Amino acid sequence: MGANGAYDVVIAGGSFGGLAVARALGVRGRGGSEPRVLLLDAQPIGEGVTSACAAPVRMVRMMGAEASILQVHDALVIHAPGGRATWPLPELFCTFDYRTFCVEAMRGCDAEFRCVSVRGRDGNRVLTSAGEFEGRILVDATGPRAALAGHGRPRYVAFGIESEIPRPVDAGLHFHFVPEIRDGYAWVFPAGAGTRFGVLSYRGRTKLQPALRAFMARFGARPNGIHGGFLATGWTPGVVGGGFRVGDAAGQCLPFSGEGIRTAAQAGAACGALVQKVLDGTMTFEEAQSAYVRFVTRDRRRYRGLIAANVLLLGLPQGWLVRAARGLARPRLRRLFFGHYLGIFDRTFRNR
């Protein structure tokens, strides 16, 4: 038994993926008692935002966090030298407040929360700044560092930064391909009273503040507070060393777009549902692991398609981007793209 007692489930990481796992737990197990679930994070719930916080409205509602929505968007707008292309979205997206999202999502959890730094694992014990916590089942949702997983970390890591200021812009989620950042893109996401300006490097370059300042200068604006971080892709099987991994810890951030919230929440919900079956006694631990691996790997080809698109995007002259974006904006091609993209981890969407 660990120094702080044993739990049925220990989840390391209290953001999108970890919260989704925790929300799927809490039903009485086979023994008739509530499972003991522990959620660990180095910061209080809702602190330490690193994301641009844009996702499908449907996903935000799934997490019980509709109160966090700041603005709803029905179009994606691509800007590049030579013009722009507008893609109507097949479902509504939104920008939301990170702290409110996490706090509201946490309301639906029966998990105990501890604010501690996760340092690693030793068997079924999670090593933290406050001692050891033993768990029958461990879930790593610690982001790109994959604190519990150790070996097999994602190989592809992008990096992005963002600043939010009160600057009105046209509605929609705007992606800009500009000379300031040739190995990635910039974005402008309206979010209620504020607008989020950001830049991302697919190659993982971290010295992006000059590019962000140059990009924001196009709008007569300057950064006022910057946040950001790494985005990990790599599409691992999702089970390492006997533990589950979700979100960036499993490389589930999508290439091409850099989107990771939706996939983390969907993988977390699927992982949590399987773990609950283990707690209920209707599935063995080994069966749950195999089922989660199947859930992840069934979309490997879709992921590889996005990797190929990412490579093509890096090699395509920026002057050609608008023509390519306008071609893909045709209804049939757009439906095929979004069916491929939004269908990752979501059979309901791909069957529409």
CSV table of C-alpha atoms in Angstrom, one decimal:
chain,number,residue,atom,x,y,z
A,1,MET,CA,0.0,0.0,0.0
A,2,GLY,CA,1.3,3.5,-0.8
A,3,ALA,CA,2.1,6.0,1.8
A,4,ASN,CA,-1.2,7.8,1.2
A,5,GLY,CA,-3.4,4.8,0.9
A,6,ALA,CA,-4.7,2.8,-2.0
A,7,TYR,CA,-7.2,3.9,-4.6
A,8,ASP,CA,-9.1,2.0,-7.3
A,9,VAL,CA,-8.0,4.5,-10.0
A,10,VAL,CA,-5.3,7.2,-9.9
A,11,ILE,CA,-5.5,9.7,-12.8
A,12,ALA,CA,-2.4,11.9,-13.3
A,13,GLY,CA,-3.4,15.1,-15.1
A,14,GLY,CA,-6.4,17.3,-14.4
A,15,SER,CA,-7.1,18.8,-17.8
A,16,PHE,CA,-9.3,17.7,-20.7
A,17,GLY,CA,-8.3,14.0,-20.9
A,18,GLY,CA,-8.0,13.4,-17.1
A,19,LEU,CA,-11.3,15.1,-16.4
A,20,ALA,CA,-13.0,13.1,-19.1
A,21,VAL,CA,-11.8,9.9,-17.5
A,22,ALA,CA,-12.9,11.0,-14.0
A,23,ARG,CA,-16.3,12.0,-15.3
A,24,ALA,CA,-16.9,8.5,-16.6
A,25,LEU,CA,-16.2,6.9,-13.2
A,26,GLY,CA,-18.1,7.0,-9.9
A,27,VAL,CA,-20.8,4.4,-10.4
A,28,ARG,CA,-21.0,1.8,-7.6
A,29,GLY,CA,-18.8,-1.2,-8.4
A,30,ARG,CA,-19.5,-4.9,-8.0
A,31,GLY,CA,-18.9,-4.6,-4.2
A,32,GLY,CA,-21.6,-2.0,-3.9
A,33,SER,CA,-19.3,0.8,-2.7
A,34,GLU,CA,-18.2,3.9,-4.5
A,35,PRO,CA,-14.8,3.4,-6.2
A,36,ARG,CA,-12.0,5.5,-4.8
A,37,VAL,CA,-10.7,7.7,-7.6
A,38,LEU,CA,-7.9,10.2,-7.2
A,39,LEU,CA,-7.1,13.0,-9.7
A,40,LEU,CA,-3.7,14.6,-9.5
A,41,ASP,CA,-2.3,17.8,-11.0
A,42,ALA,CA,0.5,20.2,-10.3
A,43,GLN,CA,-2.0,23.2,-10.4
A,44,PRO,CA,-5.5,23.8,-9.1
A,45,ILE,CA,-8.3,22.7,-11.4
A,46,GLY,CA,-8.7,25.3,-14.2
A,47,GLU,CA,-5.2,26.9,-13.8
A,48,GLY,CA,-2.3,26.8,-16.2
A,49,VAL,CA,-4.1,27.1,-19.5
A,50,THR,CA,-1.9,26.2,-22.5
A,51,SER,CA,-4.6,25.7,-25.1
A,52,ALA,CA,-6.4,28.0,-27.6
A,53,CYS,CA,-9.6,26.5,-26.1
A,54,ALA,CA,-11.7,26.0,-29.2
A,55,ALA,CA,-13.7,22.8,-29.7
A,56,PRO,CA,-17.0,21.4,-31.0
A,57,VAL,CA,-20.0,22.7,-28.9
A,58,ARG,CA,-21.1,19.1,-28.7
A,59,MET,CA,-17.9,18.1,-26.9
A,60,VAL,CA,-18.1,21.0,-24.4
A,61,ARG,CA,-21.7,19.9,-23.6
A,62,MET,CA,-20.6,16.3,-23.2
A,63,MET,CA,-18.2,17.5,-20.5
A,64,GLY,CA,-20.9,19.4,-18.7
A,65,ALA,CA,-19.2,22.7,-19.3
A,66,GLU,CA,-21.6,24.6,-21.5
A,67,ALA,CA,-21.4,27.5,-19.1
A,68,SER,CA,-17.8,28.0,-20.3
A,69,ILE,CA,-18.8,28.9,-23.9
A,70,LEU,CA,-17.8,32.4,-24.9
A,71,GLN,CA,-18.6,32.5,-28.6
A,72,VAL,CA,-20.0,30.0,-31.1
A,73,HIS,CA,-18.6,29.7,-34.6
A,74,ASP,CA,-20.0,28.2,-37.8
A,75,ALA,CA,-17.1,28.8,-40.2
A,76,LEU,CA,-13.4,28.2,-40.6
A,77,VAL,CA,-11.6,30.9,-42.5
A,78,ILE,CA,-8.2,30.2,-44.1
A,79,HIS,CA,-6.0,33.3,-45.0
A,80,ALA,CA,-2.9,33.1,-47.1
A,81,PRO,CA,-1.0,35.3,-49.6
A,82,GLY,CA,-3.5,35.9,-52.4
A,83,GLY,CA,-6.7,35.8,-50.5
A,84,ARG,CA,-8.9,33.7,-48.2
A,85,ALA,CA,-11.2,30.7,-48.3
A,86,THR,CA,-14.2,30.1,-46.1
A,87,TRP,CA,-15.3,26.6,-45.1
A,88,PRO,CA,-18.7,26.3,-43.4
A,89,LEU,CA,-18.3,23.9,-40.5
A,90,PRO,CA,-20.4,20.8,-40.4
A,91,GLU,CA,-21.2,21.3,-36.7
A,92,LEU,CA,-20.9,24.3,-34.4
A,93,PHE,CA,-17.6,25.0,-32.7
A,94,CYS,CA,-17.0,27.4,-29.9
A,95,THR,CA,-14.3,29.2,-28.0
A,96,PHE,CA,-14.5,28.8,-24.2
A,97,ASP,CA,-13.0,29.9,-20.9
A,98,TYR,CA,-10.6,27.3,-19.7
A,99,ARG,CA,-11.0,27.8,-16.0
A,100,THR,CA,-14.8,27.7,-16.2
A,101,PHE,CA,-14.6,24.6,-18.4
A,102,CYS,CA,-12.5,22.7,-16.0
A,103,VAL,CA,-14.4,23.7,-12.9
A,104,GLU,CA,-17.7,22.8,-14.5
A,105,ALA,CA,-16.4,19.5,-15.8
A,106,MET,CA,-15.0,18.7,-12.3
A,107,ARG,CA,-18.5,19.2,-10.8
A,108,GLY,CA,-19.5,16.0,-12.6
A,109,CYS,CA,-16.7,14.0,-10.9
A,110,ASP,CA,-16.7,12.0,-7.7
A,111,ALA,CA,-12.9,11.9,-7.7
A,112,GLU,CA,-10.8,13.2,-4.9
A,113,PHE,CA,-8.4,15.9,-6.1
A,114,ARG,CA,-4.8,16.5,-4.9
A,115,CYS,CA,-2.6,19.4,-6.1
A,116,VAL,CA,0.8,17.8,-6.3
A,117,SER,CA,3.6,17.4,-8.9
A,118,VAL,CA,3.6,14.0,-10.5
A,119,ARG,CA,7.2,12.7,-10.8
A,120,GLY,CA,6.8,9.2,-12.1
A,121,ARG,CA,5.7,5.7,-11.2
A,122,ASP,CA,7.0,2.6,-9.5
A,123,GLY,CA,4.7,-0.3,-10.4
A,124,ASN,CA,1.2,0.7,-9.3
A,125,ARG,CA,2.5,3.6,-7.2
A,126,VAL,CA,2.4,7.2,-8.5
A,127,LEU,CA,5.4,9.2,-7.2
A,128,THR,CA,4.6,12.8,-6.3
A,129,SER,CA,5.8,15.8,-4.4
A,130,ALA,CA,3.5,14.7,-1.6
A,131,GLY,CA,4.5,11.1,-1.4
A,132,GLU,CA,3.3,7.9,-3.1
A,133,PHE,CA,-0.3,7.1,-4.2
A,134,GLU,CA,-1.1,3.5,-5.0
A,135,GLY,CA,-3.8,2.7,-7.6
A,136,ARG,CA,-5.2,-0.5,-8.8
A,137,ILE,CA,-5.5,1.2,-12.2
A,138,LEU,CA,-3.3,4.1,-13.4
A,139,VAL,CA,-4.2,6.6,-16.1
A,140,ASP,CA,-1.6,9.0,-17.6
A,141,ALA,CA,-3.1,12.3,-18.8
A,142,THR,CA,-0.1,14.5,-18.0
A,143,GLY,CA,0.3,15.9,-21.5
A,144,PRO,CA,3.4,15.7,-23.7
A,145,ARG,CA,5.8,14.8,-20.8
A,146,ALA,CA,3.8,11.5,-20.2
A,147,ALA,CA,5.0,11.5,-16.6
A,148,LEU,CA,3.8,7.9,-15.9
A,149,ALA,CA,4.4,6.3,-19.2
A,150,GLY,CA,8.2,6.6,-19.4
A,151,HIS,CA,9.2,4.8,-22.6
A,152,GLY,CA,7.2,5.2,-25.8
A,153,ARG,CA,6.6,8.9,-25.6
A,154,PRO,CA,5.3,10.7,-28.7
A,155,ARG,CA,8.0,11.5,-31.3
A,156,TYR,CA,6.4,14.5,-32.9
A,157,VAL,CA,6.0,17.6,-30.9
A,158,ALA,CA,4.7,21.0,-32.1
A,159,PHE,CA,4.8,24.2,-30.0
A,160,GLY,CA,2.5,27.1,-29.9
A,161,ILE,CA,1.9,30.4,-28.0
A,162,GLU,CA,-1.0,32.7,-27.7
A,163,SER,CA,-2.1,36.0,-26.3
A,164,GLU,CA,-5.7,37.2,-25.7
A,165,ILE,CA,-6.6,40.9,-25.9
A,166,PRO,CA,-9.8,42.8,-26.3
A,167,ARG,CA,-9.6,43.4,-30.1
A,168,PRO,CA,-12.8,42.8,-32.3
A,169,VAL,CA,-12.4,40.7,-35.4
A,170,ASP,CA,-14.7,39.0,-37.9
A,171,ALA,CA,-16.6,36.0,-36.6
A,172,GLY,CA,-15.2,32.5,-37.4
A,173,LEU,CA,-12.1,30.5,-36.6
A,174,HIS,CA,-9.3,32.1,-38.6
A,175,PHE,CA,-6.1,30.3,-39.7
A,176,HIS,CA,-3.3,32.5,-41.2
A,177,PHE,CA,-0.4,31.2,-43.3
A,178,VAL,CA,2.1,34.1,-43.2
A,179,PRO,CA,5.8,34.7,-43.7
A,180,GLU,CA,6.3,35.3,-40.0
A,181,ILE,CA,6.0,31.6,-39.4
A,182,ARG,CA,6.8,29.3,-42.4
A,183,ASP,CA,6.9,26.0,-40.5
A,184,GLY,CA,3.4,26.4,-39.1
A,185,TYR,CA,0.5,28.8,-39.0
A,186,ALA,CA,-1.0,31.6,-37.0
A,187,TRP,CA,-4.6,31.9,-35.7
A,188,VAL,CA,-7.2,34.4,-34.6
A,189,PHE,CA,-10.1,33.1,-32.6
A,190,PRO,CA,-12.7,35.5,-31.4
A,191,ALA,CA,-13.8,34.6,-27.8
A,192,GLY,CA,-16.5,36.9,-26.6
A,193,ALA,CA,-15.0,40.2,-25.3
A,194,GLY,CA,-11.5,39.1,-26.2
A,195,THR,CA,-9.7,37.7,-29.3
A,196,ARG,CA,-7.0,35.0,-29.1
A,197,PHE,CA,-3.9,35.5,-31.4
A,198,GLY,CA,-1.5,32.7,-31.7
A,199,VAL,CA,1.3,31.1,-33.7
A,200,LEU,CA,2.4,27.5,-33.9
A,201,SER,CA,5.5,25.7,-35.2
A,202,TYR,CA,5.0,22.2,-36.5
A,203,ARG,CA,8.7,21.6,-35.9
A,204,GLY,CA,8.5,22.4,-32.2
A,205,ARG,CA,10.4,25.7,-32.3
A,206,THR,CA,10.0,27.5,-29.0
A,207,LYS,CA,11.3,31.0,-29.7
A,208,LEU,CA,8.1,32.2,-31.2
A,209,GLN,CA,7.5,35.5,-29.4
A,210,PRO,CA,9.0,37.6,-32.3
A,211,ALA,CA,6.7,35.8,-34.8
A,212,LEU,CA,3.7,36.5,-32.5
A,213,ARG,CA,4.5,40.2,-32.1
A,214,ALA,CA,5.0,40.5,-35.9
A,215,PHE,CA,1.7,38.7,-36.6
A,216,MET,CA,-0.3,40.8,-34.1
A,217,ALA,CA,1.2,44.0,-35.5
A,218,ARG,CA,-0.8,43.2,-38.7
A,219,PHE,CA,-3.9,44.0,-36.6
A,220,GLY,CA,-2.4,47.0,-34.9
A,221,ALA,CA,-2.1,44.9,-31.7
A,222,ARG,CA,0.6,43.8,-29.2
A,223,PRO,CA,0.7,40.7,-26.9
A,224,ASN,CA,-0.5,41.2,-23.4
A,225,GLY,CA,0.4,38.1,-21.5
A,226,ILE,CA,1.4,34.9,-23.3
A,227,HIS,CA,0.6,31.3,-22.6
A,228,GLY,CA,1.2,28.1,-24.6
A,229,GLY,CA,3.1,24.9,-24.7
A,230,PHE,CA,3.9,21.7,-26.5
A,231,LEU,CA,1.4,19.6,-28.5
A,232,ALA,CA,2.3,16.0,-28.8
A,233,THR,CA,1.4,13.7,-31.7
A,234,GLY,CA,2.6,10.2,-32.4
A,235,TRP,CA,-0.5,8.0,-32.1
A,236,THR,CA,0.7,5.4,-29.5
A,237,PRO,CA,-1.5,2.4,-28.8
A,238,GLY,CA,-2.6,4.0,-25.6
A,239,VAL,CA,-1.4,1.4,-23.1
A,240,VAL,CA,2.2,1.4,-21.8
A,241,GLY,CA,3.6,-0.5,-18.9
A,242,GLY,CA,0.2,-1.7,-17.7
A,243,GLY,CA,-1.3,1.8,-17.5
A,244,PHE,CA,-3.7,3.8,-19.8
A,245,ARG,CA,-2.7,7.0,-21.6
A,246,VAL,CA,-5.0,9.6,-22.9
A,247,GLY,CA,-4.6,13.0,-24.7
A,248,ASP,CA,-1.1,14.3,-25.4
A,249,ALA,CA,0.4,11.7,-23.2
A,250,ALA,CA,-0.7,9.2,-25.8
A,251,GLY,CA,0.2,11.4,-28.8
A,252,GLN,CA,-3.5,12.0,-29.6
A,253,CYS,CA,-3.1,15.7,-30.6
A,254,LEU,CA,-3.9,15.8,-34.3
A,255,PRO,CA,-1.2,16.9,-36.8
A,256,PHE,CA,-2.2,19.4,-39.5
A,257,SER,CA,-4.6,21.3,-37.2
A,258,GLY,CA,-2.9,20.9,-33.8
A,259,GLU,CA,-6.3,20.1,-32.3
A,260,GLY,CA,-6.1,18.1,-29.1
A,261,ILE,CA,-9.0,19.0,-26.9
A,262,ARG,CA,-11.6,17.0,-28.7
A,263,THR,CA,-9.5,13.8,-29.1
A,264,ALA,CA,-8.3,14.0,-25.4
A,265,ALA,CA,-11.9,14.3,-24.2
A,266,GLN,CA,-13.2,11.5,-26.4
A,267,ALA,CA,-10.4,9.1,-25.6
A,268,GLY,CA,-10.7,10.0,-21.9
A,269,ALA,CA,-14.5,9.2,-22.0
A,270,ALA,CA,-13.8,5.9,-23.8
A,271,CYS,CA,-11.0,5.0,-21.4
A,272,GLY,CA,-13.1,5.9,-18.4
A,273,ALA,CA,-16.0,3.8,-19.6
A,274,LEU,CA,-13.7,0.7,-19.9
A,275,VAL,CA,-12.2,1.3,-16.5
A,276,GLN,CA,-15.7,1.5,-15.0
A,277,LYS,CA,-16.4,-1.9,-16.5
A,278,VAL,CA,-13.3,-3.3,-14.7
A,279,LEU,CA,-14.5,-1.8,-11.4
A,280,ASP,CA,-18.0,-3.3,-12.0
A,281,GLY,CA,-16.5,-6.7,-12.6
A,282,THR,CA,-18.0,-7.0,-16.1
A,283,MET,CA,-14.6,-6.9,-17.8
A,284,THR,CA,-11.1,-7.9,-16.8
A,285,PHE,CA,-8.3,-5.4,-16.7
A,286,GLU,CA,-6.6,-7.1,-19.7
A,287,GLU,CA,-9.8,-7.0,-21.7
A,288,ALA,CA,-10.2,-3.3,-21.0
A,289,GLN,CA,-6.7,-2.7,-22.1
A,290,SER,CA,-7.2,-4.6,-25.3
A,291,ALA,CA,-10.5,-2.8,-26.0
A,292,TYR,CA,-8.8,0.6,-25.5
A,293,VAL,CA,-6.0,-0.3,-27.8
A,294,ARG,CA,-8.5,-1.3,-30.5
A,295,PHE,CA,-10.4,2.0,-29.9
A,296,VAL,CA,-7.2,4.0,-30.6
A,297,THR,CA,-5.7,2.0,-33.4
A,298,ARG,CA,-8.8,1.8,-35.5
A,299,ASP,CA,-8.2,5.4,-36.5
A,300,ARG,CA,-4.5,5.0,-37.2
A,301,ARG,CA,-5.0,5.4,-40.9
A,302,ARG,CA,-6.9,8.6,-40.5
A,303,TYR,CA,-4.1,9.9,-38.3
A,304,ARG,CA,-1.6,9.0,-41.0
A,305,GLY,CA,-3.6,10.8,-43.6
A,306,LEU,CA,-3.3,14.0,-41.5
A,307,ILE,CA,0.4,13.4,-41.2
A,308,ALA,CA,0.6,13.3,-45.0
A,309,ALA,CA,-1.4,16.5,-45.3
A,310,ASN,CA,0.9,18.1,-42.7
A,311,VAL,CA,4.0,17.2,-44.8
A,312,LEU,CA,2.3,18.5,-47.9
A,313,LEU,CA,1.4,21.7,-46.2
A,314,LEU,CA,5.0,22.3,-45.1
A,315,GLY,CA,6.2,21.8,-48.7
A,316,LEU,CA,3.5,23.7,-50.5
A,317,PRO,CA,4.4,27.3,-51.5
A,318,GLN,CA,2.3,29.7,-49.5
A,319,GLY,CA,1.0,31.3,-52.7
A,320,TRP,CA,-0.7,28.1,-53.6
A,321,LEU,CA,-2.5,27.6,-50.3
A,322,VAL,CA,-5.5,29.7,-51.1
A,323,ARG,CA,-6.1,27.9,-54.4
A,324,ALA,CA,-5.9,24.6,-52.5
A,325,ALA,CA,-8.2,25.8,-49.7
A,326,ARG,CA,-10.8,27.1,-52.2
A,327,GLY,CA,-10.7,23.8,-54.1
A,328,LEU,CA,-11.3,21.8,-50.8
A,329,ALA,CA,-14.1,24.2,-49.9
A,330,ARG,CA,-16.3,22.6,-52.6
A,331,PRO,CA,-19.2,20.9,-50.7
A,332,ARG,CA,-18.3,17.3,-51.7
A,333,LEU,CA,-14.6,17.6,-50.9
A,334,ARG,CA,-15.3,19.5,-47.7
A,335,ARG,CA,-17.7,16.8,-46.5
A,336,LEU,CA,-15.1,14.1,-47.2
A,337,PHE,CA,-12.4,16.1,-45.3
A,338,PHE,CA,-14.6,16.7,-42.3
A,339,GLY,CA,-15.9,13.2,-42.3
A,340,HIS,CA,-12.3,12.0,-42.2
A,341,TYR,CA,-11.1,14.6,-39.7
A,342,LEU,CA,-14.0,14.8,-37.2
A,343,GLY,CA,-14.6,11.1,-37.5
A,344,ILE,CA,-11.5,10.3,-35.5
A,345,PHE,CA,-12.6,8.7,-32.3
A,346,ASP,CA,-16.2,9.5,-33.3
A,347,ARG,CA,-18.1,6.8,-35.3
A,348,THR,CA,-21.4,8.8,-34.8
A,349,PHE,CA,-20.0,11.7,-36.8
A,350,ARG,CA,-18.4,9.6,-39.6
A,351,ASN,CA,-21.8,7.9,-40.2
A,352,ARG,CA,-23.7,11.1,-40.7
